[in-house]
Short mmCIF file of C-alpha atoms in Angstrom, two decimals:
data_model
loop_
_atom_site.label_atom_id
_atom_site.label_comp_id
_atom_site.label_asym_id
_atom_site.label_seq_id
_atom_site.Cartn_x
_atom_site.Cartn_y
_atom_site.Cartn_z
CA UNK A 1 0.00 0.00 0.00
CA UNK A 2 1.52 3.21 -1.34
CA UNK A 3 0.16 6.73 -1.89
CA UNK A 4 0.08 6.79 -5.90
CA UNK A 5 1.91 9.73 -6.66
CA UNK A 6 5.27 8.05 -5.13
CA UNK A 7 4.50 5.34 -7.47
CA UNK A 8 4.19 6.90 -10.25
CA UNK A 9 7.09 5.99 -13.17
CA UNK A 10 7.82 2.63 -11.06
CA UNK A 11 7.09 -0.81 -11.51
CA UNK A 12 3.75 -2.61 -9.76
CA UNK A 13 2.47 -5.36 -9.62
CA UNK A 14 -0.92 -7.28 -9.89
CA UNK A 15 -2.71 -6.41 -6.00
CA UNK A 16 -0.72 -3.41 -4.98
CA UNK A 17 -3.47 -1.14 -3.55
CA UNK A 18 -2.43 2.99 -4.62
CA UNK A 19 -3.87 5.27 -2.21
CA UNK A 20 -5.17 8.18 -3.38
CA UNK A 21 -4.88 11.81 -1.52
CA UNK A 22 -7.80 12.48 0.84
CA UNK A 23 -11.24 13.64 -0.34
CA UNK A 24 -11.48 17.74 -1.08
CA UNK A 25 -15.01 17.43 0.26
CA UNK A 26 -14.15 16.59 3.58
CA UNK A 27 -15.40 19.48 5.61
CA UNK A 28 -12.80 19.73 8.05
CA UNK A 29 -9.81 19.24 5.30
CA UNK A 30 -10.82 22.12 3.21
CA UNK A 31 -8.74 24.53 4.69
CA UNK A 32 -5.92 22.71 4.73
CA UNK A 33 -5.59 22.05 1.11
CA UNK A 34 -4.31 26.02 0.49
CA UNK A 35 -3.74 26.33 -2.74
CA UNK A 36 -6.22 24.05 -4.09
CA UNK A 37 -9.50 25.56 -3.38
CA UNK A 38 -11.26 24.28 -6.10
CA UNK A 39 -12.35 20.39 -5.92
CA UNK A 40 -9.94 17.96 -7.38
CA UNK A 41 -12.12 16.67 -10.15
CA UNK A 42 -12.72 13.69 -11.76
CA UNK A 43 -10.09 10.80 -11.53
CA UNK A 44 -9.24 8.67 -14.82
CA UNK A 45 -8.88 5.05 -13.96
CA UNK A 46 -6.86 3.60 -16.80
CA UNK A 47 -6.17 0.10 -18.15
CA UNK A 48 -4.45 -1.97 -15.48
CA UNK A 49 -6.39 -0.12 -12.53
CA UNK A 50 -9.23 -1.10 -11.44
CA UNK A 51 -11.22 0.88 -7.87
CA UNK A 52 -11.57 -0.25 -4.57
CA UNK A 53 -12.44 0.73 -1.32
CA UNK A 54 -9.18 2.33 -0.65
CA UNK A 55 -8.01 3.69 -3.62
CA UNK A 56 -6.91 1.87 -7.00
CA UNK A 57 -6.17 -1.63 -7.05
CA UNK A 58 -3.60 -2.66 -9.92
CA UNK A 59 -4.60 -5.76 -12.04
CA UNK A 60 -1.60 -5.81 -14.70
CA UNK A 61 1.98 -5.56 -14.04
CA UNK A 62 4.18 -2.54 -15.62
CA UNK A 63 5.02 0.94 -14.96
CA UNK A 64 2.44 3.24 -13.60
CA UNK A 65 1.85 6.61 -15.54
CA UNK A 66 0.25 9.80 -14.70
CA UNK A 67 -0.96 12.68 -17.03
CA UNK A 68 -2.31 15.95 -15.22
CA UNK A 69 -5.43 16.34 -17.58
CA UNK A 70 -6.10 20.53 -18.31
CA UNK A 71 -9.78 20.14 -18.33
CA UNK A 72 -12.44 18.34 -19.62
CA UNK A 73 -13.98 15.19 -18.27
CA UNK A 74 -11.51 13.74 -15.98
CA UNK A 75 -9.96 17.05 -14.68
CA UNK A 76 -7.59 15.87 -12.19
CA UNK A 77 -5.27 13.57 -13.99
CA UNK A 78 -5.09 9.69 -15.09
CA UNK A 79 -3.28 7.08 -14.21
CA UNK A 80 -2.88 4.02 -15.59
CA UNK A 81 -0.72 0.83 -15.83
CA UNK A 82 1.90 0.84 -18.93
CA UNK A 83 1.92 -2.81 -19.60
CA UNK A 84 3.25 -5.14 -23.03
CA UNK A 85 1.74 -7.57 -24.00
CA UNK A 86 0.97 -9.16 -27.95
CA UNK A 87 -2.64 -10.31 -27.27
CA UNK A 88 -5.25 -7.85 -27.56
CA UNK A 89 -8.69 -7.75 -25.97
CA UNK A 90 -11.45 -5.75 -27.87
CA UNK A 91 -11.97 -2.22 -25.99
CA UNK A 92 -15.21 -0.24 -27.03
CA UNK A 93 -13.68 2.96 -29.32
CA UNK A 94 -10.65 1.67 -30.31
CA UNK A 95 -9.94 1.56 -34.31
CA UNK A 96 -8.32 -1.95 -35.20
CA UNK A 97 -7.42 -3.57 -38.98
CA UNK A 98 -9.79 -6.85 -39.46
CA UNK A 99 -9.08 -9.16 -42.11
CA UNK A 100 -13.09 -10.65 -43.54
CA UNK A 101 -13.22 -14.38 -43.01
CA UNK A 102 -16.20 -14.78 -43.78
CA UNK A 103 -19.95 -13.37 -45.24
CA UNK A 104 -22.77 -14.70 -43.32
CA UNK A 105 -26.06 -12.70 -44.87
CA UNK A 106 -25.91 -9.22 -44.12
CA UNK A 107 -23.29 -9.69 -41.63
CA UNK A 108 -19.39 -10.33 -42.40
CA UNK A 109 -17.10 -11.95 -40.06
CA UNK A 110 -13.13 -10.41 -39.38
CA UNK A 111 -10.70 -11.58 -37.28
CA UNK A 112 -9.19 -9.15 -35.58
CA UNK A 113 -6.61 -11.10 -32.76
CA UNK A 114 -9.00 -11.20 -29.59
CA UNK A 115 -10.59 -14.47 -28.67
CA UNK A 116 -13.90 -14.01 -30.81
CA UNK A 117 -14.68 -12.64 -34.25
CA UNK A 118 -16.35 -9.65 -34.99
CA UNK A 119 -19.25 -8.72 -36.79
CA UNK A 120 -19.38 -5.78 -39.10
CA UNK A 121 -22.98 -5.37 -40.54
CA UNK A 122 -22.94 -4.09 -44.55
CA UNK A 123 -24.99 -0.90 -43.34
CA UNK A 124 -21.92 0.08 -41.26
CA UNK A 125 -20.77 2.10 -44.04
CA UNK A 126 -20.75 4.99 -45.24
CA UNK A 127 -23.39 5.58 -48.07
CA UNK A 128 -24.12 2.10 -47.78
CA UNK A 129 -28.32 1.28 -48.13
CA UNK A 130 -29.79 -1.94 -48.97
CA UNK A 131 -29.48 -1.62 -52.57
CA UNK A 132 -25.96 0.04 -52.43
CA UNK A 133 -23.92 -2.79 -50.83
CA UNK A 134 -20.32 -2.43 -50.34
CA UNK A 135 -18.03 -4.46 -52.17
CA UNK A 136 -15.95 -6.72 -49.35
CA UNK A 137 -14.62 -9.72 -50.39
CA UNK A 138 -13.36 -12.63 -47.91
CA UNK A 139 -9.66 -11.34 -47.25
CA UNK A 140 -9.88 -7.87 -47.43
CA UNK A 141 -8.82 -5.91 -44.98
CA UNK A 142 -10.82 -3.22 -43.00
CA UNK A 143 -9.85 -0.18 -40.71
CA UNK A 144 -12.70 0.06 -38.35
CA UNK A 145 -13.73 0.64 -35.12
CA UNK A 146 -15.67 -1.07 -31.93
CA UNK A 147 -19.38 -0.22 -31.22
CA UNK A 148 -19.97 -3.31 -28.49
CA UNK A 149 -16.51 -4.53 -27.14
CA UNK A 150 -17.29 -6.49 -23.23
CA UNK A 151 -16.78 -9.68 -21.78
CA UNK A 152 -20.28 -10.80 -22.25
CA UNK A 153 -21.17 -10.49 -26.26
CA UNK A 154 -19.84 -10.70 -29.17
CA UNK A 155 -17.50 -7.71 -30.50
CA UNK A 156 -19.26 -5.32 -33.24
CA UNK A 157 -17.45 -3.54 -35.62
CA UNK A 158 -18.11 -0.24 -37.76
CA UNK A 159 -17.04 1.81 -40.26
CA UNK A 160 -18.89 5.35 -39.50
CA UNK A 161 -18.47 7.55 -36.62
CA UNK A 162 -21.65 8.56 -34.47
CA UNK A 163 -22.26 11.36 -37.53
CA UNK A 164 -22.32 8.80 -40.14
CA UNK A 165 -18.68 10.06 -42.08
CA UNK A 166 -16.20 7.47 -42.53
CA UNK A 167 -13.42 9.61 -41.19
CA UNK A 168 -10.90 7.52 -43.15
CA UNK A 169 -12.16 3.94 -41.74
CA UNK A 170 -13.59 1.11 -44.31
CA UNK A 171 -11.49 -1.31 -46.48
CA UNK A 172 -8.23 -0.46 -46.90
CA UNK A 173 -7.20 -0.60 -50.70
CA UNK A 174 -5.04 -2.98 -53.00
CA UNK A 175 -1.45 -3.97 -52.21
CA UNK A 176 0.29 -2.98 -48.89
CA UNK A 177 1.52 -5.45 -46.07
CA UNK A 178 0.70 -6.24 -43.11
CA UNK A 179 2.34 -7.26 -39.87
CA UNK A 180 1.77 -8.42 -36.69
CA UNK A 181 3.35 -6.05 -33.44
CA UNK A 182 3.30 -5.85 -30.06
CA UNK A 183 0.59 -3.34 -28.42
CA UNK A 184 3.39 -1.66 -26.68
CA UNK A 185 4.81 -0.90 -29.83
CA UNK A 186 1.62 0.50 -31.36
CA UNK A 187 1.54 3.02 -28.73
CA UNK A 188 4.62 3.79 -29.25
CA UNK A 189 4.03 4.88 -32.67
CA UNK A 190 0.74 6.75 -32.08
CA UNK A 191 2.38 8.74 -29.63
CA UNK A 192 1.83 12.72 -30.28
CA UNK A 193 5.40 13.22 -30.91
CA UNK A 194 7.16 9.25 -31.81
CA UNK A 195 10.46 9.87 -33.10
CA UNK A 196 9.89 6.74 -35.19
CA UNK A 197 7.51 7.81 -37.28
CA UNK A 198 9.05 11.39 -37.85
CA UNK A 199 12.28 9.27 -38.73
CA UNK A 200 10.32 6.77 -41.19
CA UNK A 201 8.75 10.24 -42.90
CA UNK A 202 11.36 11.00 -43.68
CA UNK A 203 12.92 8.32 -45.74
CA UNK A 204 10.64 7.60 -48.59
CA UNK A 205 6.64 8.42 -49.50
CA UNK A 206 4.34 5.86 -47.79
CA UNK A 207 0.94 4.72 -46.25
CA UNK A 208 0.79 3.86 -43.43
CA UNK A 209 -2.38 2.29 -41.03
CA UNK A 210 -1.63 1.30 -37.41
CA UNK A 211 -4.28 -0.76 -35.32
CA UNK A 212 -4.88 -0.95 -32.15
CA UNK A 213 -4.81 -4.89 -32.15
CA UNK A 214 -1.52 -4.64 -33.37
CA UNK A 215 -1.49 -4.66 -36.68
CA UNK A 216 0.35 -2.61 -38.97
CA UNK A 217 -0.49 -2.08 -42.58
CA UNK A 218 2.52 -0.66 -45.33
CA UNK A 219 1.78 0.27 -48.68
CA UNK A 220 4.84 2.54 -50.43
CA UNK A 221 5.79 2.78 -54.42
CA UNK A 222 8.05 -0.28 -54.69
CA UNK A 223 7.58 -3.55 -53.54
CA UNK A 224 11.45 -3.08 -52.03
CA UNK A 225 11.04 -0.20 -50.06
CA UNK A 226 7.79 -1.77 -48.50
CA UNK A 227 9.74 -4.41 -47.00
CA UNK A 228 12.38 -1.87 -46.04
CA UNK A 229 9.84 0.01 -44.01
CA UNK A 230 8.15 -3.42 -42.47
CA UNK A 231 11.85 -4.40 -41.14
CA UNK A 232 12.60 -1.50 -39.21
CA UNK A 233 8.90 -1.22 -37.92
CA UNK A 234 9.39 -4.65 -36.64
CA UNK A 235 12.75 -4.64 -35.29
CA UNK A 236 12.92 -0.95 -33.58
CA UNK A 237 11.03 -2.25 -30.57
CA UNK A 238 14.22 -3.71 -29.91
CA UNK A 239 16.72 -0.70 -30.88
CA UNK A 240 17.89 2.10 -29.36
CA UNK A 241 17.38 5.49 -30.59
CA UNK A 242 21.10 5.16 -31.99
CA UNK A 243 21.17 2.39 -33.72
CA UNK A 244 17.53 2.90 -35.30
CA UNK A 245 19.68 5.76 -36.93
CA UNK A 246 22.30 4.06 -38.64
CA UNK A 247 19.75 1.65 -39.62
CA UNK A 248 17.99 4.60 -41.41
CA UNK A 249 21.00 6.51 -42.14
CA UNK A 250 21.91 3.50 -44.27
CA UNK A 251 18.63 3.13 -46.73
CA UNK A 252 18.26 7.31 -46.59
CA UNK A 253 21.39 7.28 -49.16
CA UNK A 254 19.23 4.92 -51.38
CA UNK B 1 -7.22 3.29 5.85
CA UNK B 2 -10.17 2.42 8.50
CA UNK B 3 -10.16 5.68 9.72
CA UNK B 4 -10.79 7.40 6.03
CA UNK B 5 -13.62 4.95 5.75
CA UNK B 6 -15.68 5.85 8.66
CA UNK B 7 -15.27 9.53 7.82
CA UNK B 8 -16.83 8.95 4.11
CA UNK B 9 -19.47 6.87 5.68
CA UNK B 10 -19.94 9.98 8.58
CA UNK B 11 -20.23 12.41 5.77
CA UNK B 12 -22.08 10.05 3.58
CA UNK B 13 -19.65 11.03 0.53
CA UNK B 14 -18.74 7.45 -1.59
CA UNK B 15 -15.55 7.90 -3.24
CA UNK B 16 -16.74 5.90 -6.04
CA UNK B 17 -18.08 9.09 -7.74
CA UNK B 18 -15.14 10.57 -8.74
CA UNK B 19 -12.94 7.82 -10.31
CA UNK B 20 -14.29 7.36 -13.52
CA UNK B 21 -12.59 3.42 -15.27
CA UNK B 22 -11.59 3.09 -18.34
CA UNK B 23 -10.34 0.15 -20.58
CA UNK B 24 -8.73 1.99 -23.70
CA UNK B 25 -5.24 4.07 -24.15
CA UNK B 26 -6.90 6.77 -26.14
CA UNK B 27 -7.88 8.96 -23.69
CA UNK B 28 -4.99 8.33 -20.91
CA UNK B 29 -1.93 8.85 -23.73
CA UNK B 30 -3.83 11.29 -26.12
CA UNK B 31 -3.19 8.72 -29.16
CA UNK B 32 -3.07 10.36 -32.75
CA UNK B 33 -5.09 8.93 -35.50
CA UNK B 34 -4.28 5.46 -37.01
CA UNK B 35 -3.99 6.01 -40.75
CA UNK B 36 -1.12 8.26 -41.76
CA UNK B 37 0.46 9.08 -44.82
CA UNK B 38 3.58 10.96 -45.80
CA UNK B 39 5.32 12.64 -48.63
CA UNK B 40 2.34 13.10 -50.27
CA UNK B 41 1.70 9.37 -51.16
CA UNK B 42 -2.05 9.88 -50.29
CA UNK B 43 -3.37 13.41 -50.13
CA UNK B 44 -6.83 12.77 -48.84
CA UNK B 45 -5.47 10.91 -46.03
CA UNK B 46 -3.17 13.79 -45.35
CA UNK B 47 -5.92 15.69 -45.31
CA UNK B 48 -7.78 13.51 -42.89
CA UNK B 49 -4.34 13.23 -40.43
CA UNK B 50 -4.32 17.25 -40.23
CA UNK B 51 -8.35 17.44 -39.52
CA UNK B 52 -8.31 14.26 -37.12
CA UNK B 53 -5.08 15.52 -34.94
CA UNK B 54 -6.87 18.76 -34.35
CA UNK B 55 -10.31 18.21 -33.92
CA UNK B 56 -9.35 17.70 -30.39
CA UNK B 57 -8.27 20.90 -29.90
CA UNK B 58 -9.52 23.43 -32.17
CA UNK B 59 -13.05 22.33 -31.86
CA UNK B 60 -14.21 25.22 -29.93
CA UNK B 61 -12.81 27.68 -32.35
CA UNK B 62 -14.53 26.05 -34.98
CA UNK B 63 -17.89 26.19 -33.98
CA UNK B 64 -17.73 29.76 -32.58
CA UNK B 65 -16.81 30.66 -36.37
CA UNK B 66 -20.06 31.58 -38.51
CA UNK B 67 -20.03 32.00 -42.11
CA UNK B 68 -20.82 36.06 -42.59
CA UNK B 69 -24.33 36.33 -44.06
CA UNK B 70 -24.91 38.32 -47.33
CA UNK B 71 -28.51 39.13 -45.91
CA UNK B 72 -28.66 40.54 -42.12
CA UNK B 73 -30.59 39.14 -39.44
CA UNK B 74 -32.88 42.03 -39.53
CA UNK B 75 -33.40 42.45 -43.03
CA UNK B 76 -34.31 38.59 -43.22
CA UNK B 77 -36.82 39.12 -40.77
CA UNK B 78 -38.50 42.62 -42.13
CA UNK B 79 -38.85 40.96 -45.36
CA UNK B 80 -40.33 37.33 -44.08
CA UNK B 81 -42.95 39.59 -42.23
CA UNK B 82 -44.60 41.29 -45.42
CA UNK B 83 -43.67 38.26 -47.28
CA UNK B 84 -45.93 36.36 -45.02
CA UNK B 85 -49.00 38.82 -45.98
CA UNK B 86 -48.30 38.61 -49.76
CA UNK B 87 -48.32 34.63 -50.29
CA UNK B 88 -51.32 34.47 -47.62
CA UNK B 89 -53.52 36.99 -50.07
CA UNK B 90 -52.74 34.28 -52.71
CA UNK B 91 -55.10 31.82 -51.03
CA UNK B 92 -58.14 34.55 -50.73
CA UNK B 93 -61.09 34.85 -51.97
CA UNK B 94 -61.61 37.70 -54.54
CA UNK B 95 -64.16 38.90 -52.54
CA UNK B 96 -61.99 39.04 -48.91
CA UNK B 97 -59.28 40.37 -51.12
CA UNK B 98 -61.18 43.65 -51.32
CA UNK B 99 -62.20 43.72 -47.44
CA UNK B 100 -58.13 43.44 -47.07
CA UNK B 101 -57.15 46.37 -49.20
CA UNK B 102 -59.93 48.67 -47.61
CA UNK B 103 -58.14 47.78 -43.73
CA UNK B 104 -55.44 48.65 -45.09
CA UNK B 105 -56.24 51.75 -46.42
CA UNK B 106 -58.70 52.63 -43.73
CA UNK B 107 -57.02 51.87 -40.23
CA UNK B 108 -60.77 51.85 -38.87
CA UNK B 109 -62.15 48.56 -38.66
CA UNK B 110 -64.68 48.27 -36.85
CA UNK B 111 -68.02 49.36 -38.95
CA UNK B 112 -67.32 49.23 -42.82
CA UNK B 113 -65.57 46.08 -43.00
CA UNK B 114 -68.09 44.18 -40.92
CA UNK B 115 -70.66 45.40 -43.22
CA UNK B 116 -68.57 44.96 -46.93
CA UNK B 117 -67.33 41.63 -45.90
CA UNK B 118 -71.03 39.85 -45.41
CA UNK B 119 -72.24 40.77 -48.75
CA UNK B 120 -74.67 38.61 -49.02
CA UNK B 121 -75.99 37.47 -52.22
CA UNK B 122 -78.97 39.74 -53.52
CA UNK B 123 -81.84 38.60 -55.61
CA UNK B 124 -82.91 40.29 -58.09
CA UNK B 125 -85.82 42.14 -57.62
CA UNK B 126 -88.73 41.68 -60.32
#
């Protein structure tokens, strides 16, 4: 049992209990707070963190993390637990790459690495009506994202925001490649400011699609530099900043 | 940790209110959109990446902007009120159309009007 904030940037473990500071409300507190006159806000309890009576109860092991929010919602920071792992579990909102294994009706089927297939209905796209159908075929891949994502039912896919625009999402076109990465390392590349990616823009024109499920999809001019770009996505989870550079340095002169 | 219990439960304040769980990275790491381009290989996507990484925060500014009208505010609304009269006399009778012109012209209308407007049909006299 430790008070959160000294935990933050260290390792935990599954059943630490992180206590949080005391309760702004507390009548006979409020003057002691000082500064912070205003209540604290709303806490974020991230992935890896679940509540309890005391405070936040860790489920996953990794490195906590804190963000001091500016407003909005959960004014008062996040935390949550920065874990790895290669499996992915379906989370309601995130945008993933599905690969269509099958067409059942009006339904189709993609596998998208959690333990169950999802269902993307035809109508989930945009412009689509009964008449105009969208043309999927069995292998195609689709950028979507989760509607119904829990532990009890089946995960549901779609390819329109709340507004009905596609906002980018739907299949993803001919040729390209796709891999298979760890979470950790999607993150890593979705990050406001990854050095990776401002590195890899720099090298050679491509498209590039990163789901959350931890798949990556390439598609640049040449069939060569494609699998140039695929390599060094795959193998700078593993390299330091330094020699992700030479690596680079090397296929820049190209 | 007993003692911050029984003062929640004195005050009757639950914790539980103001920690708000959540499964996905999106909102704790402030994740950029997932389909990127670069060097100009797809220029609608490009266009997407710019609009998608600041929707987030330029939202407010966007929706305070209004397009400037050619037509003011006031001016619509002078002209929808005669407007109103003009396509309503459409769907009178030609013989309330001439009760409507006198009002107008009048400003009294109390006696003539009552009087022009139940002009009842005369028979002729033999």
């Amino acid at each position: 049992m430790a008070a959160a904030e000294a935990c933050v940037g260290q390792v935990v473990l599954p059943g630490d209990v992180l206590l949080l500071p005391a309760h702004p409300d507390e009548d006979g507190e409020r003057l002691r707070l000082g500064g912070g006159a205003a209540p604290r806000g709303r806490l974020l309890c991230g992935p890896g963190l679940r509540r309890c009576a005391a405070g936040l109860l860790v489920t996953k092991c990794g490195l906590l993390r804190h963000r001091q929010t500016g407003g909005g919602a959960a004014a008062g920071g996040a935390y949550w637990v920065d874990s790895q792992q290669k499996r992915y579990v379906p989370v309601k909102g995130d945008h993933v790459i599905g690969v269509v294994t099958a067409k059942a009706g009006d339904v189709f089927k993609l596998d998208v690495g959690g333990s169950e297939q999802a269902s993307l209905s035809y109508l989930a796209f945009e412009g689509a009506t009964k008449r105009n159908r969208p043309n999927v075929q069995v292998g195609d891949l689709i950028y979507g994202q989760f509607l119904v994502a829990n532990k009890d039912m089946e995960p549901e896919m779609v390819c329109i925001d709340s507004s009905g625009r596609s906002n980018g999402m739907g299949i993803i076109g001919q040729d390209g490649f796709l891999i298979k990465v760890s979470l950790g390392l999607i993150r890593k590349l979705l990050a406001p400011k990854s050095e990776i990616i401002q590195e890899l823009s720099q090298l050679y024109p491509f498209e590039l699609v990163l789901g959350m499920n931890g798949r990556i999809w390439v598609k640049a001019k040449t069939v060569q530099q494609t699998l140039i770009i695929v390599n060094i996505l795959e193998a700078c989870e593993y390299m330091t900043a330094e020699q992700r550079k030479q690596a680079l340095a090397k296929f820049s002169g190209n | 940790m007993k003692r911050i219990r029984e003062e929640n439960a004195a005050f009757g304040v639950s914790c539980r209110s103001f920690i708000i769980e959540e499964r996905s990275f999106m909102p704790c790491e402030d994740l950029l959109y997932g389909r990127m381009s670069f060097k100009g290989f797809n220029p609608e996507i490009e266009k997407l990446m710019i609009q998608m990484n600041s929707r987030g925060k330029k939202e407010e500014i966007e929706v305070d902007d209004k397009m400037e009208a050619d037509v003011s505010d006031e001016e619509m609304a002078r002209r929808y009120e005669t407007l109103v009269g003009t396509i309503g006399k459409k769907f009178l009778r030609k013989r309330d159309q001439c009760v409507l012109q006198d009002e107008d012209e009048d400003g009294n209308s109390n006696t003539r009007p009552s009087k022009k407007a139940k002009r009842k049909f005369l028979k002729p006299q033999d």
